[in-house]
C-alpha positions as semicolon CSV with decimal commas, in nm:
position;residue;x (nm);y (nm);z (nm)
1;M;0,766;-6,655;5,567
2;L;0,519;-6,730;5,280
3;N;0,639;-6,730;4,951
4;H;0,494;-6,608;4,628
5;L;0,331;-6,933;4,522
6;D;0,205;-6,971;4,891
7;V;0,047;-6,654;4,883
8;Q;-0,136;-6,692;4,525
9;Y;-0,272;-7,047;4,661
10;K;-0,429;-6,907;5,016
11;N;-0,549;-6,639;4,790
12;D;-0,732;-6,841;4,481
13;I;-0,879;-7,035;4,748
14;L;-1,054;-6,737;4,932
15;E;-1,159;-6,573;4,632
16;T;-1,359;-6,943;4,513
17;I;-1,488;-6,946;4,841
18;I;-1,645;-6,605;4,848
19;D;-1,723;-6,595;4,505
20;S;-1,967;-6,912;4,544
21;A;-2,089;-6,769;4,908
22;Y;-2,489;-6,790;4,926
23;E;-2,484;-6,382;4,988
24;W;-2,357;-6,107;4,776
25;I;-2,054;-5,904;4,843
26;V;-1,900;-5,596;4,751
27;V;-1,630;-5,361;4,895
28;V;-1,580;-5,005;4,837
29;N;-1,320;-4,798;4,904
30;T;-1,376;-4,428;5,142
31;D;-1,415;-4,259;4,804
32;G;-1,714;-4,532;4,767
33;N;-1,578;-4,664;4,412
34;I;-1,615;-5,046;4,391
35;V;-1,303;-5,235;4,499
36;Y;-1,455;-5,577;4,463
37;M;-1,778;-5,810;4,377
38;N;-1,843;-6,117;4,406
39;K;-1,908;-6,367;4,117
40;N;-2,320;-6,418;4,230
41;Y;-2,410;-6,032;4,288
42;C;-2,244;-5,958;3,922
43;Q;-2,450;-6,220;3,776
44;F;-2,735;-6,062;3,958
45;L;-2,685;-5,735;3,864
46;E;-2,567;-5,815;3,522
47;I;-2,279;-5,662;3,497
48;D;-1,875;-5,767;3,427
49;R;-1,615;-5,787;3,760
50;N;-1,395;-5,611;3,522
51;D;-1,695;-5,299;3,439
52;A;-1,816;-5,281;3,792
53;I;-1,434;-5,233;3,955
54;G;-1,315;-4,861;3,994
55;Q;-1,719;-4,717;3,921
56;H;-1,867;-4,563;4,160
57;V;-2,110;-4,818;4,349
58;T;-2,432;-4,583;4,293
59;K;-2,350;-4,594;3,960
60;V;-2,387;-5,005;3,952
61;I;-2,587;-5,073;4,272
62;E;-2,956;-4,878;4,292
63;N;-3,021;-4,733;4,569
64;S;-2,701;-4,794;4,815
65;R;-2,544;-4,615;5,096
66;M;-2,195;-4,812;5,096
67;H;-2,081;-4,469;4,998
68;I;-2,195;-4,321;5,310
69;V;-2,124;-4,595;5,548
70;A;-1,746;-4,542;5,418
71;Q;-1,733;-4,232;5,481
72;S;-1,960;-4,204;5,775
73;G;-1,757;-4,558;5,955
74;K;-2,091;-4,585;6,113
75;E;-2,265;-4,956;6,052
76;E;-2,657;-5,053;5,934
77;I;-2,723;-5,351;5,982
78;A;-3,062;-5,539;5,850
79;D;-3,138;-5,262;5,613
80;L;-3,405;-5,260;5,366
81;Q;-3,306;-5,219;4,982
82;Y;-3,503;-5,190;4,724
83;I;-3,275;-5,363;4,410
84;K;-3,440;-5,410;4,065
85;G;-3,820;-5,505;4,137
86;N;-3,779;-5,610;4,511
87;Y;-3,678;-5,521;4,918
88;M;-3,328;-5,729;5,006
89;I;-3,137;-5,698;5,342
90;A;-2,857;-5,546;5,332
91;N;-2,583;-5,555;5,590
92;R;-2,326;-5,246;5,569
93;I;-1,980;-5,281;5,756
94;P;-1,664;-5,000;5,801
95;I;-1,365;-5,115;5,697
96;F;-1,097;-5,037;5,968
97;S;-0,682;-5,020;5,913
98;E;-0,453;-4,918;6,205
99;G;-0,749;-4,733;6,361
100;K;-0,872;-4,558;6,010
101;I;-1,158;-4,626;5,814
102;I;-1,088;-4,773;5,461
103;G;-1,414;-4,864;5,311
104;A;-1,682;-5,076;5,341
105;L;-1,776;-5,431;5,330
106;G;-2,138;-5,473;5,172
107;T;-2,308;-5,808;5,202
108;V;-2,697;-5,903;5,044
109;I;-2,810;-6,163;5,268
110;F;-3,190;-6,225;5,165
111;R;-3,231;-6,234;4,788
112;D;-3,595;-6,121;4,819
113;T;-3,893;-6,094;5,061
114;K;-3,999;-6,427;4,960
115;E;-3,640;-6,583;5,162
116;W;-3,723;-6,347;5,418
117;N;-4,091;-6,488;5,484
118;K;-3,915;-6,874;5,512
119;M;-3,717;-6,718;5,831
120;S;-4,006;-6,652;6,047
121;S;-4,401;-6,653;6,081
122;H;-4,376;-6,367;6,195
123;I;-4,199;-6,209;5,996
124;K;-4,436;-6,336;5,703
125;S;-4,697;-6,142;5,858
126;L;-4,526;-5,841;5,871
127;M;-4,357;-5,791;5,558
128;P;-4,714;-5,746;5,352
129;K;-4,814;-5,423;5,551
130;L;-4,391;-5,290;5,549
131;Q;-4,407;-5,384;5,204
132;T;-4,728;-5,160;5,130
133;Y;-4,599;-4,865;5,397
134;L;-4,243;-4,844;5,223
135;L;-4,444;-4,831;4,926
136;D;-4,725;-4,575;4,997
137;L;-4,402;-4,367;5,156
138;E;-4,204;-4,331;4,904
139;E;-4,500;-4,260;4,632
140;S;-4,640;-3,971;4,867
141;N;-4,336;-3,774;5,011
142;G;-4,087;-3,973;4,920
143;A;-3,773;-3,951;4,668
144;K;-3,844;-4,178;4,324
145;Y;-3,549;-4,082;4,140
146;T;-3,159;-4,206;4,148
147;L;-2,841;-4,037;3,918
148;Q;-2,902;-4,373;3,690
149;D;-3,246;-4,256;3,600
150;I;-3,084;-3,926;3,463
151;K;-3,032;-4,080;3,129
152;T;-2,743;-3,875;2,921
153;V;-2,403;-3,938;2,693
154;S;-2,325;-3,591;2,662
155;K;-2,009;-3,415;2,878
156;P;-2,168;-3,125;3,067
157;M;-2,443;-3,373;3,181
158;I;-2,242;-3,646;3,338
159;E;-1,962;-3,398;3,491
160;L;-2,308;-3,234;3,644
161;K;-2,394;-3,629;3,783
162;E;-2,046;-3,612;3,960
163;K;-2,109;-3,247;4,063
164;V;-2,431;-3,418;4,251
165;K;-2,259;-3,689;4,430
166;N;-1,971;-3,468;4,561
167;I;-2,188;-3,208;4,696
168;A;-2,521;-3,483;4,821
169;S;-2,331;-3,557;5,132
170;G;-2,302;-3,235;5,262
171;D;-2,580;-3,012;5,435
172;I;-2,546;-2,737;5,220
173;S;-2,866;-2,534;5,042
174;V;-2,842;-2,607;4,647
175;L;-2,997;-2,426;4,354
176;I;-3,109;-2,631;4,076
177;R;-3,147;-2,400;3,725
178;G;-3,222;-2,453;3,448
179;E;-3,588;-2,465;3,176
180;S;-3,832;-2,630;3,258
181;G;-3,865;-2,952;3,129
182;T;-3,463;-3,034;3,135
183;G;-3,541;-3,290;3,469
184;K;-3,434;-3,045;3,763
185;E;-3,638;-3,270;3,985
186;L;-3,466;-3,564;3,915
187;F;-3,136;-3,408;4,007
188;A;-3,325;-3,300;4,351
189;H;-3,442;-3,678;4,430
190;S;-3,068;-3,787;4,353
191;I;-2,939;-3,503;4,596
192;H;-3,173;-3,669;4,891
193;R;-3,111;-3,973;4,818
194;L;-2,731;-3,957;4,802
195;S;-2,707;-3,738;5,128
196;P;-2,704;-3,856;5,475
197;R;-3,087;-3,779;5,517
198;S;-3,188;-4,056;5,248
199;H;-3,366;-4,237;5,530
200;Q;-3,608;-3,955;5,566
201;P;-3,877;-3,766;5,409
202;F;-3,832;-3,570;5,079
203;I;-4,099;-3,298;5,048
204;K;-4,142;-3,182;4,740
205;V;-4,340;-2,790;4,774
206;N;-4,432;-2,634;4,400
207;C;-4,438;-2,261;4,476
208;G;-4,606;-2,175;4,120
209;A;-4,910;-2,432;4,212
210;I;-5,059;-2,325;4,516
211;P;-5,241;-2,025;4,588
212;E;-5,109;-1,731;4,736
213;H;-5,335;-1,702;5,056
214;L;-5,301;-2,058;5,133
215;L;-4,872;-2,115;5,091
216;E;-4,798;-2,009;5,390
217;S;-5,011;-2,234;5,579
218;E;-4,922;-2,526;5,366
219;L;-4,570;-2,438;5,398
220;F;-4,582;-2,385;5,761
221;G;-4,912;-2,508;5,929
222;Y;-5,157;-2,401;6,130
223;E;-5,330;-2,501;6,456
224;E;-5,626;-2,581;6,542
225;G;-5,917;-2,289;6,517
226;A;-5,620;-2,005;6,326
227;F;-5,849;-1,937;6,077
228;T;-6,234;-2,034;5,976
229;G;-6,282;-2,410;5,827
230;A;-5,944;-2,505;5,964
231;K;-5,870;-2,858;6,089
232;K;-5,958;-2,993;6,406
233;G;-5,613;-3,068;6,533
234;G;-5,428;-2,819;6,336
235;K;-5,208;-2,915;6,046
236;K;-4,828;-2,986;5,977
237;G;-4,659;-2,753;5,745
238;K;-4,424;-2,937;5,479
239;F;-4,142;-2,812;5,656
240;L;-4,220;-2,985;5,985
241;L;-4,317;-3,298;5,737
242;A;-3,962;-3,264;5,612
243;H;-3,806;-3,250;6,013
244;G;-3,458;-3,454;5,939
245;G;-3,490;-3,500;5,593
246;S;-3,508;-3,288;5,297
247;I;-3,774;-3,040;5,103
248;F;-3,780;-2,933;4,769
249;L;-3,910;-2,563;4,676
250;D;-3,934;-2,642;4,285
251;E;-4,048;-2,254;4,136
252;I;-3,919;-2,061;4,397
253;G;-3,924;-1,789;4,140
254;D;-4,236;-1,814;4,161
255;M;-4,307;-1,690;4,538
256;P;-4,405;-1,349;4,612
257;L;-4,215;-1,131;4,798
258;N;-4,428;-1,154;5,126
259;M;-4,395;-1,527;5,142
260;Q;-4,007;-1,480;5,067
261;V;-4,017;-1,288;5,427
262;K;-4,149;-1,586;5,614
263;L;-3,884;-1,810;5,412
264;L;-3,584;-1,627;5,435
265;R;-3,696;-1,558;5,849
266;V;-3,683;-1,943;5,882
267;L;-3,400;-2,075;5,710
268;Q;-3,212;-1,815;5,953
269;D;-3,340;-1,894;6,269
270;K;-3,446;-2,289;6,177
271;E;-3,787;-2,279;6,296
272;V;-4,137;-2,228;6,213
273;E;-4,438;-2,075;6,376
274;P;-4,764;-2,229;6,264
275;V;-5,078;-1,977;6,192
276;G;-5,217;-1,896;6,492
277;S;-4,926;-2,027;6,718
278;V;-4,701;-1,788;6,970
279;K;-4,477;-2,065;7,009
280;P;-4,208;-2,109;6,734
281;I;-4,083;-2,493;6,652
282;P;-3,779;-2,553;6,568
283;V;-3,700;-2,760;6,198
284;N;-3,418;-2,929;6,072
285;V;-3,417;-2,934;5,683
286;R;-3,196;-2,957;5,412
287;V;-3,292;-2,723;5,143
288;I;-3,344;-2,784;4,772
289;A;-3,480;-2,530;4,543
290;A;-3,529;-2,479;4,127
291;T;-3,605;-2,202;3,987
292;N;-3,644;-2,164;3,556
293;R;-3,639;-1,753;3,631
294;P;-3,387;-1,494;3,614
295;L;-3,354;-1,464;3,943
296;E;-3,070;-1,176;3,875
297;K;-3,325;-0,956;3,675
298;M;-3,590;-1,054;3,947
299;I;-3,328;-0,902;4,198
300;E;-3,299;-0,586;4,056
301;E;-3,744;-0,514;3,952
302;K;-3,754;-0,571;4,343
303;R;-3,915;-0,928;4,275
304;F;-3,717;-1,146;4,428
305;R;-3,515;-1,113;4,804
306;E;-3,131;-1,014;4,692
307;D;-3,113;-1,208;5,060
308;L;-3,298;-1,487;5,039
309;F;-3,128;-1,587;4,665
310;Y;-2,774;-1,554;4,871
311;R;-2,901;-1,795;5,125
312;I;-3,086;-2,099;4,908
313;N;-2,785;-1,996;4,614
314;V;-2,491;-2,150;4,854
315;M;-2,440;-2,455;4,595
316;T;-2,593;-2,422;4,198
317;L;-2,610;-2,671;3,953
318;K;-2,705;-2,555;3,594
319;V;-2,854;-2,792;3,406
320;P;-2,868;-2,748;2,979
321;P;-3,157;-2,737;2,778
322;L;-3,177;-3,030;2,544
323;R;-3,036;-2,823;2,226
324;D;-2,679;-2,743;2,403
325;R;-2,646;-3,104;2,442
326;P;-2,771;-3,264;2,063
327;E;-2,574;-3,573;2,181
328;D;-2,867;-3,685;2,367
329;I;-3,124;-3,647;2,120
330;R;-3,094;-3,982;1,976
331;H;-3,012;-4,113;2,320
332;L;-3,306;-4,034;2,508
333;T;-3,489;-4,120;2,220
334;E;-3,407;-4,472;2,230
335;F;-3,517;-4,461;2,634
336;F;-3,825;-4,314;2,540
337;L;-3,907;-4,546;2,305
338;E;-3,858;-4,822;2,444
339;K;-4,043;-4,745;2,770
340;I;-4,359;-4,593;2,584
341;S;-4,384;-4,888;2,372
342;K;-4,354;-5,153;2,632
343;R;-4,594;-4,956;2,838
344;A;-4,812;-4,922;2,499
345;G;-4,843;-5,253;2,465
346;K;-4,671;-5,275;2,132
347;R;-4,383;-5,354;1,932
348;I;-4,214;-5,065;1,792
349;T;-3,791;-5,078;1,804
350;K;-3,739;-4,839;1,500
351;I;-3,741;-4,472;1,395
352;N;-3,722;-4,354;1,040
353;D;-3,394;-4,169;0,896
354;E;-3,636;-3,867;0,794
355;V;-3,793;-3,866;1,168
356;R;-3,399;-3,852;1,291
357;K;-3,358;-3,559;1,107
358;V;-3,658;-3,373;1,196
359;F;-3,476;-3,444;1,629
360;D;-3,186;-3,278;1,518
361;Q;-3,317;-2,956;1,349
362;H;-3,624;-2,930;1,630
363;N;-3,557;-2,673;1,863
364;W;-3,678;-2,816;2,166
365;P;-3,852;-2,559;2,395
366;G;-4,022;-2,800;2,594
367;N;-3,661;-3,009;2,639
368;L;-3,749;-3,339;2,772
369;R;-4,071;-3,312;2,838
370;E;-4,159;-3,239;2,546
371;L;-3,921;-3,521;2,338
372;E;-4,093;-3,773;2,615
373;N;-4,418;-3,625;2,495
374;V;-4,340;-3,647;2,096
375;I;-4,244;-4,017;2,116
376;E;-4,550;-4,129;2,342
377;A;-4,754;-3,978;2,092
378;A;-4,563;-4,104;1,759
379;V;-4,625;-4,441;1,922
380;H;-4,971;-4,400;1,978
381;L;-5,017;-4,277;1,621
382;T;-4,801;-4,535;1,451
383;E;-4,942;-4,843;1,347
384;A;-4,656;-5,043;1,206
385;D;-4,337;-5,135;1,382
386;K;-4,128;-4,815;1,290
387;I;-4,224;-4,471;1,364
388;T;-4,174;-4,232;1,042
389;I;-4,293;-3,869;0,999
390;S;-4,678;-3,934;0,927
391;S;-4,672;-4,058;1,268
392;L;-4,528;-3,720;1,412
393;P;-4,749;-3,458;1,631
394;E;-4,870;-3,213;1,398
395;S;-4,671;-2,935;1,584
396;L;-4,353;-3,091;1,475
397;K;-4,442;-3,192;1,109
398;D;-4,533;-2,798;1,058
399;D;-4,201;-2,712;1,120
400;P;-4,037;-2,541;0,807
401;K;-3,701;-2,666;0,904
402;I;-3,800;-3,030;0,859
403;L;-3,800;-2,857;0,479
404;I;-3,444;-2,753;0,473
405;G;-3,219;-3,020;0,278
406;Q;-3,511;-3,104;0,054
407;L;-3,699;-2,842;-0,106
408;S;-3,564;-2,513;-0,215
409;L;-3,620;-2,146;-0,009
410;K;-3,901;-2,097;-0,263
411;E;-4,038;-2,383;-0,205
412;I;-3,999;-2,418;0,199
413;L;-4,163;-2,026;0,190
414;E;-4,457;-2,198;-0,024
415;E;-4,576;-2,497;0,214
416;T;-4,564;-2,248;0,503
417;E;-4,784;-2,007;0,374
418;K;-5,000;-2,350;0,213
419;R;-4,991;-2,488;0,593
420;I;-5,057;-2,114;0,739
421;I;-5,338;-2,115;0,535
422;K;-5,542;-2,415;0,646
423;R;-5,480;-2,371;0,967
424;T;-5,619;-2,066;0,906
425;L;-5,956;-2,163;0,724
426;E;-6,008;-2,465;1,008
427;Q;-5,957;-2,169;1,289
428;F;-6,261;-2,002;1,126
429;H;-6,492;-2,312;0,950
430;Q;-6,386;-2,269;0,624
431;D;-6,508;-1,895;0,602
432;K;-6,258;-1,746;0,381
433;L;-6,315;-1,401;0,400
434;E;-6,258;-1,410;0,742
435;A;-5,967;-1,596;0,720
436;A;-5,861;-1,316;0,469
437;K;-5,917;-1,096;0,732
438;A;-5,734;-1,260;1,006
439;L;-5,433;-1,293;0,757
440;G;-5,462;-0,929;0,670
441;I;-5,548;-1,025;0,274
442;S;-5,756;-0,883;0,028
443;K;-6,025;-1,146;-0,084
444;S;-5,894;-1,171;-0,384
445;S;-5,547;-1,259;-0,257
446;M;-5,710;-1,529;-0,076
447;Y;-5,875;-1,748;-0,314
448;E;-5,551;-1,685;-0,562
449;K;-5,390;-1,846;-0,293
450;L;-5,690;-2,120;-0,225
451;K;-5,697;-2,185;-0,632
452;K;-5,303;-2,220;-0,590
453;Y;-5,300;-2,441;-0,323
454;S;-5,560;-2,603;-0,446
455;L;-5,746;-2,598;-0,063
456;G;-6,080;-2,539;-0,152
457;Y;-6,137;-2,262;-0,400
458;V;-6,483;-2,233;-0,544
459;D;-6,575;-1,976;-0,907
């Protein structure tokens, strides 16, 4: 019987061997949480092993499927995995104990395609084509984003990301709700990437952007000769292109009623009938929908079908607006600043405290999209290494709320009035009479205000 020292001795030897292994090694439990990662893998990922242990594998390794293998028990050998800018060759092996799955072992054998190319001249000739194909596939119809792309420090958003992990492995329909610009699409991509369908197509359809008369043929396809101008050989619709994978119906609240009926039939019968066809085609897709519309109110107004609502609303994700998670404003500001500065080739690392105060006071009706656009404009407008008030777009500088705490109420009202008069004059090409008429004030009042604010008053 081994004593404690013998066990420790053997454990130390084993850990040294594994840590020094050429391969990168990770072990997860059935919940997808990391229980072991060898030193080489930690060094590559630039993470401390103590920080990695206990975390869900998707938080540490991008595009990981270890959590899926730890649940399914099905091994995945020599699978291409994109990590930190390179395709790598990964093996994922389920671990069983007494006939019961207890986790999974992952190894990365070739750390980039260059190492793989050294093995075989045949693979050398195929790899560039394979890489191009994979990149084209991702750009044309693949899911590009993961949960790691959703930057947040707010509790509601962190909880929402955890919820995504729980529901992604199922095959239920998901409805993502939230205002425009909150990042609903990122959640849709993440659900697909974490699901067993992740190696299958992810097809996005913007239901509000496609003209009504084209929507049916776009969704369900058409047969050759179905209508004048129909392409020879017909065309596959989005549902057939998504077969085996997921379809993301963005802005589903904008879908016309006649198409809602046809969509409901597809979801119920799990088959599509292309335009001009007499034979339905079976289709297997997971539906992820998103909207910023008040669907319940639309149902009352007979603008959205109640039966379709319950079909797509099996699970709901509500993405909070930026104004309801103010702690994310600073976090996202830093993220966007770094990303945009790098892209613009500028070294802008600081933001003036006054600018931060403006950001904190602004309501952000356009949410993350508006914040990113403001940062992008500021980066291009600033000449120094710091973003100041003068770097901000006019729309943000003109917000009266930025003056709170700096001026009295009377001064804020006067400043606002001055800005409105100045903008109106610009709109009417400095025609003072037309500007006065547009503002509903008399000619004499307009001239008084022009004199008061030094805005080009002429005797």
